[in-house]
PDB file of C-alpha atoms in Angstrom:
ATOM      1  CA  UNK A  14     -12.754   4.871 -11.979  1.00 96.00           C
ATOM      2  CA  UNK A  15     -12.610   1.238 -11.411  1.00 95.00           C
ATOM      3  CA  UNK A  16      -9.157   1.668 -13.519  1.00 95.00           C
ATOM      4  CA  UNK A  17      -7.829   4.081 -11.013  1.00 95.00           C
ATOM      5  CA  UNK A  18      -8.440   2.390  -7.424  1.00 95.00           C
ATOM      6  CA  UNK A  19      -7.133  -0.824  -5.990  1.00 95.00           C
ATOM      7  CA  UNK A  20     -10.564  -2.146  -5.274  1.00 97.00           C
ATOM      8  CA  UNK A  21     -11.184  -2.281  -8.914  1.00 97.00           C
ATOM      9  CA  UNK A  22     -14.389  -0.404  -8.463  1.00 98.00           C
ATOM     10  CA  UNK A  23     -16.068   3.084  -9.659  1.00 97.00           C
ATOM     11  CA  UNK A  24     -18.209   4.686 -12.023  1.00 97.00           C
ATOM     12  CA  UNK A  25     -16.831   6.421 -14.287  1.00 98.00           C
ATOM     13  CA  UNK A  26     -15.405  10.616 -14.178  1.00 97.00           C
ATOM     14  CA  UNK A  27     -16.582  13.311 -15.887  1.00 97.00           C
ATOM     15  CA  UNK A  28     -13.126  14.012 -16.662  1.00 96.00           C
ATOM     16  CA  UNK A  29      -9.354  13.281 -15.487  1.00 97.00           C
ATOM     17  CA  UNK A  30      -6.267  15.860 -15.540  1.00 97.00           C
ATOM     18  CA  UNK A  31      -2.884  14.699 -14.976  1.00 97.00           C
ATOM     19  CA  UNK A  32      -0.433  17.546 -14.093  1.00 97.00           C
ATOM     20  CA  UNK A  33       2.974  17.440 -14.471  1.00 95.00           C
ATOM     21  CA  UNK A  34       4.330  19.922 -12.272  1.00 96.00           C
ATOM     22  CA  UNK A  35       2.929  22.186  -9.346  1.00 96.00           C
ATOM     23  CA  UNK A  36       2.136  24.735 -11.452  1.00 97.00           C
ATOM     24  CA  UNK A  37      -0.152  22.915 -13.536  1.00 97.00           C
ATOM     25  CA  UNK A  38      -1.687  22.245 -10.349  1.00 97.00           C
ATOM     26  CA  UNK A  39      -2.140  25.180  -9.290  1.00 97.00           C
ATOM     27  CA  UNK A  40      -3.768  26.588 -12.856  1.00 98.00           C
ATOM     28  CA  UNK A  41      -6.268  23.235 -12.478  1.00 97.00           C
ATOM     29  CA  UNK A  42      -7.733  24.512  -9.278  1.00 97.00           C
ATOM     30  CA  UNK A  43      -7.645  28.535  -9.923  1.00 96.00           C
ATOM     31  CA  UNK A  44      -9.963  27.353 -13.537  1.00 97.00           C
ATOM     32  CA  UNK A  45     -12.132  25.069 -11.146  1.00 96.00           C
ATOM     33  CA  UNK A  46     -12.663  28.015  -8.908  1.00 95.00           C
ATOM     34  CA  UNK A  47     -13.315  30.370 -11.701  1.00 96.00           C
ATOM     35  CA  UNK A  48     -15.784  28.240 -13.712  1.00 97.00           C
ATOM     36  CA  UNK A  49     -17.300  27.240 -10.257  1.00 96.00           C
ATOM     37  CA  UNK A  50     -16.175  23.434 -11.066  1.00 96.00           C
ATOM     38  CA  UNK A  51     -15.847  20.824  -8.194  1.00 95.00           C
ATOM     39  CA  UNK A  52     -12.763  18.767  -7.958  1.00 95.00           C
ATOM     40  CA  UNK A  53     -11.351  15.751  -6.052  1.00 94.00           C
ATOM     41  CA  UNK A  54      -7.670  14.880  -5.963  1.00 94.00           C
ATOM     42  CA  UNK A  55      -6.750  11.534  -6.507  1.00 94.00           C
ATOM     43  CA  UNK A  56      -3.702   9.701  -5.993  1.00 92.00           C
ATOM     44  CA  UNK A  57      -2.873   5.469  -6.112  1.00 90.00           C
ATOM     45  CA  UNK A  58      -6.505   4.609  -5.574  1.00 92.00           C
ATOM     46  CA  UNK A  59      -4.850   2.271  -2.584  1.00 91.00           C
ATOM     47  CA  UNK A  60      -7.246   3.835   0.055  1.00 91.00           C
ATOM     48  CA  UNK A  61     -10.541   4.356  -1.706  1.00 94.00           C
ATOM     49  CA  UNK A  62     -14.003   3.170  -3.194  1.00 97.00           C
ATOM     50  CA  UNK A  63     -15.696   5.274  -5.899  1.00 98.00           C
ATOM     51  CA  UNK A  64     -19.539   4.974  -5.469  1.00 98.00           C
ATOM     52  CA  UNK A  65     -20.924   3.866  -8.605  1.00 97.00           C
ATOM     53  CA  UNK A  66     -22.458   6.895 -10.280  1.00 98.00           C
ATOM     54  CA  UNK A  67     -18.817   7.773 -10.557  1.00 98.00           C
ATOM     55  CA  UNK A  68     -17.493  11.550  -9.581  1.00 98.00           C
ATOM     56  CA  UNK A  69     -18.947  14.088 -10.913  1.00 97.00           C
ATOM     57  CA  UNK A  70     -16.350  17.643 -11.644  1.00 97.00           C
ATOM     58  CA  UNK A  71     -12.840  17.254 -12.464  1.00 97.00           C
ATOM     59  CA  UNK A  72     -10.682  14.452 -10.940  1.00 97.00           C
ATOM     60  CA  UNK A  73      -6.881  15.541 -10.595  1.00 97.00           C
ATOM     61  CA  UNK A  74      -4.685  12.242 -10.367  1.00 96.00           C
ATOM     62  CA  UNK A  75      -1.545  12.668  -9.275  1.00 96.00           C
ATOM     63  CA  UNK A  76       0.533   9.535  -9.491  1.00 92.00           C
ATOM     64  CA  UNK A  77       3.879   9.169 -11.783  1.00 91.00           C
ATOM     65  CA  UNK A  78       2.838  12.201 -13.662  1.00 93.00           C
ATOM     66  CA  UNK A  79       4.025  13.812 -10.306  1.00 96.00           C
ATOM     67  CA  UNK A  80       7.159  11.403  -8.907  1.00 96.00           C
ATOM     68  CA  UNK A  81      10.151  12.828  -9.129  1.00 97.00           C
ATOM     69  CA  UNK A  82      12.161  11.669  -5.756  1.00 98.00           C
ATOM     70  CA  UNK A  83      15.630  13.690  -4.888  1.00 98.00           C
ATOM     71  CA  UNK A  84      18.421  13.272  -2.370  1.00 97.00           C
ATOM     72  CA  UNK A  85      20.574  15.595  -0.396  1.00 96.00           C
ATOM     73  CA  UNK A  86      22.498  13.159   2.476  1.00 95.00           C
ATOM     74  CA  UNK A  87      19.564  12.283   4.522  1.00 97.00           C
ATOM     75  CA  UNK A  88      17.249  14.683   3.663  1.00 98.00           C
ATOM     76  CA  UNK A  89      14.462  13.190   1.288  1.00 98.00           C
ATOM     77  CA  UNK A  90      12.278  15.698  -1.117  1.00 98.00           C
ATOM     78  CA  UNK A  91       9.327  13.726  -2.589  1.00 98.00           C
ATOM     79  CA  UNK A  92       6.771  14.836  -5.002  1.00 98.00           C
ATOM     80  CA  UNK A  93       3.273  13.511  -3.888  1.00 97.00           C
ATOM     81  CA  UNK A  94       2.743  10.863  -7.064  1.00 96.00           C
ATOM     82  CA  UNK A  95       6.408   8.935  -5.868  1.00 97.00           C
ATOM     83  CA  UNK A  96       5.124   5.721  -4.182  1.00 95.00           C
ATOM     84  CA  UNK A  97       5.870   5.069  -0.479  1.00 94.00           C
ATOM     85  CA  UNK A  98       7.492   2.083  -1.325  1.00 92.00           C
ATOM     86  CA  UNK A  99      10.014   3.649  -4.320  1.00 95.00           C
ATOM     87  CA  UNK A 100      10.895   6.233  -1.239  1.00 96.00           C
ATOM     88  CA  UNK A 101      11.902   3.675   1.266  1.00 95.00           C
ATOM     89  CA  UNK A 102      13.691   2.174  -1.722  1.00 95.00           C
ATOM     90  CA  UNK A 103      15.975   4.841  -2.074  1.00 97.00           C
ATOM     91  CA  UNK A 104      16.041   5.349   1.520  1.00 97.00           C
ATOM     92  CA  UNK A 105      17.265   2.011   1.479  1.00 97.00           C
ATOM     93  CA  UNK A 106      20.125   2.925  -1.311  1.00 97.00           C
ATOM     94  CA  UNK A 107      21.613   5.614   0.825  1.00 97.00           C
ATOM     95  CA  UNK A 108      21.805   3.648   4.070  1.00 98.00           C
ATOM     96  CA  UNK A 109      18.829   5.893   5.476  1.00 97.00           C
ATOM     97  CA  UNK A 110      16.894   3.992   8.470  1.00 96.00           C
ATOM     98  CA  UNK A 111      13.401   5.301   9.184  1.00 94.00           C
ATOM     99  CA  UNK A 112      10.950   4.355   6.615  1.00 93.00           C
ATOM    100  CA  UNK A 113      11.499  -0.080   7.187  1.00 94.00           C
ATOM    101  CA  UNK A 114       7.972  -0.824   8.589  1.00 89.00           C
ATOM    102  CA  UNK A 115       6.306   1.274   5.468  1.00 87.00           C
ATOM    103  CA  UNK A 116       8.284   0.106   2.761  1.00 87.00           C
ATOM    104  CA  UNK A 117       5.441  -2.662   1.743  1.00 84.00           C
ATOM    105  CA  UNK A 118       2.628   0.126   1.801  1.00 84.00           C
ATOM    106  CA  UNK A 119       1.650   0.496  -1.978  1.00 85.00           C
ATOM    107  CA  UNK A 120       0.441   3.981  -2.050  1.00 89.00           C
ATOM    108  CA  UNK A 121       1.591   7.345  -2.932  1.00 94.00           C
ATOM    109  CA  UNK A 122       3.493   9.336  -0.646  1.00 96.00           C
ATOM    110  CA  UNK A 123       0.690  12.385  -1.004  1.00 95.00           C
ATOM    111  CA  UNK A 124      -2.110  10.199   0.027  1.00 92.00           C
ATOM    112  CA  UNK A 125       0.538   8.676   2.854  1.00 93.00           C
ATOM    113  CA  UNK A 126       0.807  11.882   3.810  1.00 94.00           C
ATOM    114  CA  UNK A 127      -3.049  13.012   3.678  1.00 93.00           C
ATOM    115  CA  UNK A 128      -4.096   9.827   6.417  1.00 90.00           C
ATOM    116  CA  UNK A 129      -0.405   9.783   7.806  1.00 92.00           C
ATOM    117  CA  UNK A 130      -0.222   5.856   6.398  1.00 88.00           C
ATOM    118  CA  UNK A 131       1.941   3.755   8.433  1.00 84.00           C
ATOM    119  CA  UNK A 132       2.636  -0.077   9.572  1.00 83.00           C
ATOM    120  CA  UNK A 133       3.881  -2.270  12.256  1.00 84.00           C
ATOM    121  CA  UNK A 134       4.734   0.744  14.606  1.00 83.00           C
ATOM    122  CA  UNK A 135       6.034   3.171  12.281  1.00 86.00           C
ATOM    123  CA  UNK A 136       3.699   6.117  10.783  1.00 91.00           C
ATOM    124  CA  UNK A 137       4.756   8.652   7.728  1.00 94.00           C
ATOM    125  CA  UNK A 138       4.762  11.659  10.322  1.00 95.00           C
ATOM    126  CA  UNK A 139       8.023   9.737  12.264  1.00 95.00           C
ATOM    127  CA  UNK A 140      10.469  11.410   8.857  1.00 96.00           C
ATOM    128  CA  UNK A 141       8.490  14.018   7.767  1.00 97.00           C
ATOM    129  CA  UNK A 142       9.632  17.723   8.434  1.00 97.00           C
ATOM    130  CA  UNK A 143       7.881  19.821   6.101  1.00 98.00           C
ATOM    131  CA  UNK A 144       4.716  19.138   3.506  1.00 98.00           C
ATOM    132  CA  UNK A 145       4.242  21.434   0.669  1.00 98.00           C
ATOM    133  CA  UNK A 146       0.784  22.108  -0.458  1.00 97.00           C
ATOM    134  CA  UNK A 147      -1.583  23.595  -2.968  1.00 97.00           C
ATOM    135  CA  UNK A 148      -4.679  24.871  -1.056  1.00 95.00           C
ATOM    136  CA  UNK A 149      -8.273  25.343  -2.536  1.00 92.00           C
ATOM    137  CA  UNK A 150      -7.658  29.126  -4.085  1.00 94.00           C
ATOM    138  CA  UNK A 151      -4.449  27.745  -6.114  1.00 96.00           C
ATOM    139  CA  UNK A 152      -2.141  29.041  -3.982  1.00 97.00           C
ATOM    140  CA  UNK A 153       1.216  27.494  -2.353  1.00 97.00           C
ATOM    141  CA  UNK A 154       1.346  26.382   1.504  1.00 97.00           C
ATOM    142  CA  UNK A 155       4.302  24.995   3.409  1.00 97.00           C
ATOM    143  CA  UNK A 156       3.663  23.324   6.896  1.00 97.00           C
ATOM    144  CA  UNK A 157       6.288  21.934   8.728  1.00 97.00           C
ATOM    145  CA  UNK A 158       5.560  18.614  10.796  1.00 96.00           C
ATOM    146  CA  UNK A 159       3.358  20.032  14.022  1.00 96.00           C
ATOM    147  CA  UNK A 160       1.489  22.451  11.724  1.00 97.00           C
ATOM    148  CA  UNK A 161       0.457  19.271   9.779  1.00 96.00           C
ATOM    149  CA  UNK A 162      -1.714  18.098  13.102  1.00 95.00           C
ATOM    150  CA  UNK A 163      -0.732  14.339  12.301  1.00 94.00           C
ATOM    151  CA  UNK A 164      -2.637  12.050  14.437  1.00 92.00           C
ATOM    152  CA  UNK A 165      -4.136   8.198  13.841  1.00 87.00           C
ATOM    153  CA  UNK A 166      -5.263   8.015   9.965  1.00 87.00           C
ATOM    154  CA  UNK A 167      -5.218  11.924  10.053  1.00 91.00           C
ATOM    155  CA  UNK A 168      -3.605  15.207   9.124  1.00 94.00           C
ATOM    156  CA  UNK A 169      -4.100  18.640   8.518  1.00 95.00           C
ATOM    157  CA  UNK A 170      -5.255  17.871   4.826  1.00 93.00           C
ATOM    158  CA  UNK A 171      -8.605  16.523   6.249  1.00 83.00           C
ATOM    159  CA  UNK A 172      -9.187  19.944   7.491  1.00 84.00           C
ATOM    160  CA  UNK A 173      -8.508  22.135   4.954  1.00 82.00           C
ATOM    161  CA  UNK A 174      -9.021  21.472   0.972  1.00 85.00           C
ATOM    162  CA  UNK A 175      -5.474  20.915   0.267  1.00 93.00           C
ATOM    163  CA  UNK A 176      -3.445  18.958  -2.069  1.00 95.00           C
ATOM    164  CA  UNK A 177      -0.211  17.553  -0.926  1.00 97.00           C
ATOM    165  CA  UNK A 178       2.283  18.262  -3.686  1.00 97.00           C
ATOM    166  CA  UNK A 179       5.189  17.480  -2.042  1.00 98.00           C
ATOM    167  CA  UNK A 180       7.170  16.426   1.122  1.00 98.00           C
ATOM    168  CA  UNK A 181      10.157  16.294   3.044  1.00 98.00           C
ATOM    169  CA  UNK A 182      11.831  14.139   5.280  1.00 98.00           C
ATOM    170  CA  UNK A 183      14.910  13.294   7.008  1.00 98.00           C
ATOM    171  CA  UNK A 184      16.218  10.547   7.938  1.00 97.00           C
ATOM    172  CA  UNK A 185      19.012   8.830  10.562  1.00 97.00           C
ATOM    173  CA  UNK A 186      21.705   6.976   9.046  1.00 97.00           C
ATOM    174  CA  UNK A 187      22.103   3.206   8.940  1.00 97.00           C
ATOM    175  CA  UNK A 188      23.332   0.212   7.750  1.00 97.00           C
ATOM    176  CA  UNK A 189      22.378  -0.662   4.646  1.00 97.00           C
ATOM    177  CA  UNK A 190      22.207  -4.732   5.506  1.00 97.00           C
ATOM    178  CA  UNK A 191      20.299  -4.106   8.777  1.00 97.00           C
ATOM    179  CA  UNK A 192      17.200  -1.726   6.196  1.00 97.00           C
ATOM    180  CA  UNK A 193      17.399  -4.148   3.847  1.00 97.00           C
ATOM    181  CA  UNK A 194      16.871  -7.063   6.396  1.00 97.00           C
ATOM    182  CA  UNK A 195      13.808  -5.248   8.368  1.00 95.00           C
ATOM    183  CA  UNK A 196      12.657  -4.457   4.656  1.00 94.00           C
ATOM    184  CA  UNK A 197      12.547  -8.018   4.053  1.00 94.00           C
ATOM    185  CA  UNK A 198      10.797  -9.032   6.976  1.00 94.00           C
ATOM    186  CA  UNK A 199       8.102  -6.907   6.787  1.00 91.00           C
ATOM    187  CA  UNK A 200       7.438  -7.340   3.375  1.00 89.00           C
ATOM    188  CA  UNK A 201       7.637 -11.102   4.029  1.00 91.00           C
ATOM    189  CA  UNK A 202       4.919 -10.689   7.134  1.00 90.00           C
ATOM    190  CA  UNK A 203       3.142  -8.469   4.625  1.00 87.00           C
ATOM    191  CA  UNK A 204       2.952 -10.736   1.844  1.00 87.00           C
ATOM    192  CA  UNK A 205       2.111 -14.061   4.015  1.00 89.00           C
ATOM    193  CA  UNK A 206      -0.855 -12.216   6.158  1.00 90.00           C
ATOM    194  CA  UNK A 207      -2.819  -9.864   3.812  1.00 91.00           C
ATOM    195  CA  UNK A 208      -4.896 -11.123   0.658  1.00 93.00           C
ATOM    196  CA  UNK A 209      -2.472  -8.970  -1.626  1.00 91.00           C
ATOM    197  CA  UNK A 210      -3.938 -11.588  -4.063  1.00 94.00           C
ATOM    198  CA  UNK A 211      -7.271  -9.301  -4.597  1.00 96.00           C
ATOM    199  CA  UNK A 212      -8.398  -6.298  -5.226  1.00 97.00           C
ATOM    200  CA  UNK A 213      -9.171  -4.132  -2.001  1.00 96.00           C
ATOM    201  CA  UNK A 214      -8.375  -1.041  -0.454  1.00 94.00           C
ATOM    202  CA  UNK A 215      -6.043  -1.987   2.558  1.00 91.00           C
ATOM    203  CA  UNK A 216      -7.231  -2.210   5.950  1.00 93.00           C
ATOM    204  CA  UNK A 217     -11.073  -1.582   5.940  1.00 96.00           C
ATOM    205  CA  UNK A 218     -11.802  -0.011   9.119  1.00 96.00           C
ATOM    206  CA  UNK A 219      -9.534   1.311  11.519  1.00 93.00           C
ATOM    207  CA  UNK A 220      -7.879   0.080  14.134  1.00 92.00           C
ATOM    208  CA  UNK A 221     -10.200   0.184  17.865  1.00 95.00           C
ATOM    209  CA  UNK A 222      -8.114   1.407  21.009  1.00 92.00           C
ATOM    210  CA  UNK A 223      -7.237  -1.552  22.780  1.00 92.00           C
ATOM    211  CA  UNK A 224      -7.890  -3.537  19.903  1.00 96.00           C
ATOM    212  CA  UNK A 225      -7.757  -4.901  16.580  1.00 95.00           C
ATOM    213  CA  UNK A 226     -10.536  -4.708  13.638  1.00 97.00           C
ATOM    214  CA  UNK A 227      -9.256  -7.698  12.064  1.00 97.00           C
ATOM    215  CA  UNK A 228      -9.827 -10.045  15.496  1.00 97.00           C
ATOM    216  CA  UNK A 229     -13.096  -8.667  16.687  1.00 98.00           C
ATOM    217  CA  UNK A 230     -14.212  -9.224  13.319  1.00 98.00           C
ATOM    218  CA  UNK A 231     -12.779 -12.962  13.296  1.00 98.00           C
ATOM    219  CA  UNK A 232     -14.380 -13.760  16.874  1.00 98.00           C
ATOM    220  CA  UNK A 233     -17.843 -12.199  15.456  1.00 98.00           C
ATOM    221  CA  UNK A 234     -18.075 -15.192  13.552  1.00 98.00           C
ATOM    222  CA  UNK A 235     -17.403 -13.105   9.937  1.00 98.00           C
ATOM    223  CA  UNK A 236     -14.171 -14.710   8.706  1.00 98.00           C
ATOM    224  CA  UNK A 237     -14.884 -15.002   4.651  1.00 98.00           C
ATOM    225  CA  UNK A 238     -19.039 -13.942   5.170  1.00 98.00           C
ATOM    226  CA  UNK A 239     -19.832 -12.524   1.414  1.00 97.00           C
ATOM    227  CA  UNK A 240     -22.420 -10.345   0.059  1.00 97.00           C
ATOM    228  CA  UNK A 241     -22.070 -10.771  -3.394  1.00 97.00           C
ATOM    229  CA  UNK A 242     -18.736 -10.281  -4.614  1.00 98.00           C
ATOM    230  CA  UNK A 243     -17.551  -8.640  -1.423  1.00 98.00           C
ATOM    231  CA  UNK A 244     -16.633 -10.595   1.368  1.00 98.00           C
ATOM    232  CA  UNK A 245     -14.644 -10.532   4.584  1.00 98.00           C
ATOM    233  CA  UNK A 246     -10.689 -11.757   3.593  1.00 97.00           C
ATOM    234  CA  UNK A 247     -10.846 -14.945   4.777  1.00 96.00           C
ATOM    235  CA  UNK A 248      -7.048 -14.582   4.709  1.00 96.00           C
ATOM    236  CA  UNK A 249      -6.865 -11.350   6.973  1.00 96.00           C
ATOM    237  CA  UNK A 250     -10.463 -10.663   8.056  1.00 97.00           C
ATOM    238  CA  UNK A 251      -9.347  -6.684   8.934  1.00 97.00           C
ATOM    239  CA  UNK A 252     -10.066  -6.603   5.157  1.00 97.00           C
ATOM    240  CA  UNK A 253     -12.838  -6.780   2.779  1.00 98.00           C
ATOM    241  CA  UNK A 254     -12.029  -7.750  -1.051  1.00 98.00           C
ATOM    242  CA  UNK A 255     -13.619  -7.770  -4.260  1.00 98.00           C
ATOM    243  CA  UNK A 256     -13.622 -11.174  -5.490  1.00 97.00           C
ATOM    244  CA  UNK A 257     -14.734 -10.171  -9.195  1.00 95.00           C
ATOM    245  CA  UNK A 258     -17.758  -7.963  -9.879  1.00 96.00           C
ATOM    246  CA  UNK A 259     -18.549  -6.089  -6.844  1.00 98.00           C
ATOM    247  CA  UNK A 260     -20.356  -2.652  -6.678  1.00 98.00           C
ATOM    248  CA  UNK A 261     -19.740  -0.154  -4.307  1.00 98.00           C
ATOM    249  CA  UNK A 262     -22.923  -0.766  -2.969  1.00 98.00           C
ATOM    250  CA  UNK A 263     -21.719  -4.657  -2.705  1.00 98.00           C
ATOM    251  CA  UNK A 264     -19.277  -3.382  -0.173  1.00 98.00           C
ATOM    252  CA  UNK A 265     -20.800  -1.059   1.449  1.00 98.00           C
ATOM    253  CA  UNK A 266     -23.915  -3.281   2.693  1.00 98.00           C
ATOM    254  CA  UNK A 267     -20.968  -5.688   3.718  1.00 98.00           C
ATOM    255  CA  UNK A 268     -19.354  -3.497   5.745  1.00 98.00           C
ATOM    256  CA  UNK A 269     -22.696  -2.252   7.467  1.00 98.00           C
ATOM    257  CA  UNK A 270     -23.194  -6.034   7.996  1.00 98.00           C
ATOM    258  CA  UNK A 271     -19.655  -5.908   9.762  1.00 98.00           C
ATOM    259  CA  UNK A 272     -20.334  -3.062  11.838  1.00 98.00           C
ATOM    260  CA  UNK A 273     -23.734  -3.834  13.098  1.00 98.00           C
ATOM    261  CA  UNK A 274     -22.291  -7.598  13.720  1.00 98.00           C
ATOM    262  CA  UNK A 275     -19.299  -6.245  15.696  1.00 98.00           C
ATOM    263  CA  UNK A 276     -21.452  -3.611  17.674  1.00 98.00           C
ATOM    264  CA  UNK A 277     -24.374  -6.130  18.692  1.00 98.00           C
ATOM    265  CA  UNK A 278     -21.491  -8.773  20.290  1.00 97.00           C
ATOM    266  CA  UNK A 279     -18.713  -6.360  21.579  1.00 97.00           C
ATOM    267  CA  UNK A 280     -20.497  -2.799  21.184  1.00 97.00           C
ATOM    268  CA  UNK A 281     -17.758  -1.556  19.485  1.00 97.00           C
ATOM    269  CA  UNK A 282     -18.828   0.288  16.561  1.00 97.00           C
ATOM    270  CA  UNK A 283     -15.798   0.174  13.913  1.00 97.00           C
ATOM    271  CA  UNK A 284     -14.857   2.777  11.817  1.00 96.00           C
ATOM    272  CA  UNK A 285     -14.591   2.904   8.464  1.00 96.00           C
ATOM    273  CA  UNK A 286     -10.672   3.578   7.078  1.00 92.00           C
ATOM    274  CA  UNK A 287     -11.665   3.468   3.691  1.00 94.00           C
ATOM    275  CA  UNK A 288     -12.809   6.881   1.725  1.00 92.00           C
ATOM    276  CA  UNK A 289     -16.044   6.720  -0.191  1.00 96.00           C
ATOM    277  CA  UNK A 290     -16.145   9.467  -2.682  1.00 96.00           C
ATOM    278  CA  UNK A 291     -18.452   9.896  -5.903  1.00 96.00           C
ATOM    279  CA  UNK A 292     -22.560  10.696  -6.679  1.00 96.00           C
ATOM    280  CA  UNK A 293     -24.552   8.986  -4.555  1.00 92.00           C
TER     281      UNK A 293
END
């Protein structure tokens, strides 16, 4: 799985199925229940570290087997494997404003959905009016924004077992020059503050109220501390990397380092953004 996630980590899968359409979907998770087969859904790996036994069952990846992106004015119909960033893209080529602040976020727009993903003020859940689903029997589920119970890193898909399979949105009209500018800024910001450079899976732990992870981290005295090949970005410390050969179990003892750390000098006890899946 180390092939599938950002943090260039995992064991390996017992097996992979890439659908191409919703029905195929669907037939995956009816033969899962049938043959009494567990199964994880898997998108762009941007937001996740495999343990490394690997995952045991069937692993359903839905990335640009799944993309197709289509526009109707300002209305936006996404299936879950098109990447946030190709969305605000063509957001962008219609003159739709809405989507600027998560334009540099380089997952899928399922697992966007699934932990309403967002950045510098703006979450997923601010265009979204209606997320179409598959839900654990095989069957289809629409649920229009407030039935989706978005909150901070959180939706309705956390819940229930369901598989986003695609979404809409809608979007205000802009000008093209003044998206593409914001675009560019954030991206910029993006791109100068976060170790894009190596692997990881985004912003480790989430983000305290009244704070950030990233500075009570800092002020702990754990910019760059490394357990093996895991350390603490010394580049954005809200974010630990893999600088080559770490395990899962390299990060994980980091990030219990972190926490423990963190509580003992603040007593704040950060949470983990980051989902561990896999055989432990």
């Amino acid at each position: 799985m180390k092939k599938h996630t950002y943090f260039k980590i995992g064991g390996p899968a017992d097996i992979v199925a890439y659908p191409n359409n919703i029905v195929q979907v669907q037939e995956l998770i009816k033969f899962c229940n049938e043959n009494n087969i567990e199964f994880f859904v898997l998108g762009n790996g941007t937001n996740l570290l495999v343990r490394d036994k690997g995952i045991r069952g069937l692993v359903i990846k839905i990335d640009d087997n799944l993309n197709d992106i289509k526009v109707d004015e300002n209305r936006i119909i996404a299936q879950a494997g098109a990447k946030v960033s190709r969305v605000a893209k063509e957001a962008l080529k219609h003159s739709l404003t809405g989507l600027e602040g998560a334009s540099g976020i380089p997952g899928s727009i399922g697992g966007g959905v699934t932990m309403n993903a967002g950045a510098y003020g703006t979450e997923l859940k601010d265009v979204i009016t209606n997320v179409k689903c598959v839900d654990e029997y095989g069957d289809i589920k629409d649920y229009n924004k407030d039935e989706m119970h978005f909150g901070y890193r959180h939706s309705r898909i956390h819940e229930k077992k369901l598989i986003v399979v695609e979404v809409e949105m809608v979007f205000k009209e802009g000008e093209y020059d003044k998206i593409k500018a914001a675009m560019d800024d954030y991206t910029q910001r993006r791109n100068s503050k976060q170790p894009i450079e190596l692997p990881s899976a985004g912003s480790t732990f989430k983000r305290p109220e009244g704070d950030y992870a990233g500075r009570l981290i800092d002020v702990s005295g754990l910019r760059g501390i490394r357990y093996k090949d895991a350390q603490v970005s010394e580049k954005h410390c809200g974010f630990v990397v893999n600088r080559g050969n770490a395990t899962c179990e390299d990060i994980l003892n980091l990030i219990k380092v972190v926490q423990k750390t963190v509580k003992d000098k603040h007593g704040i006890l950060l949470e983990r953004e980051v989902l561990i899946v896999g055989e432990e």
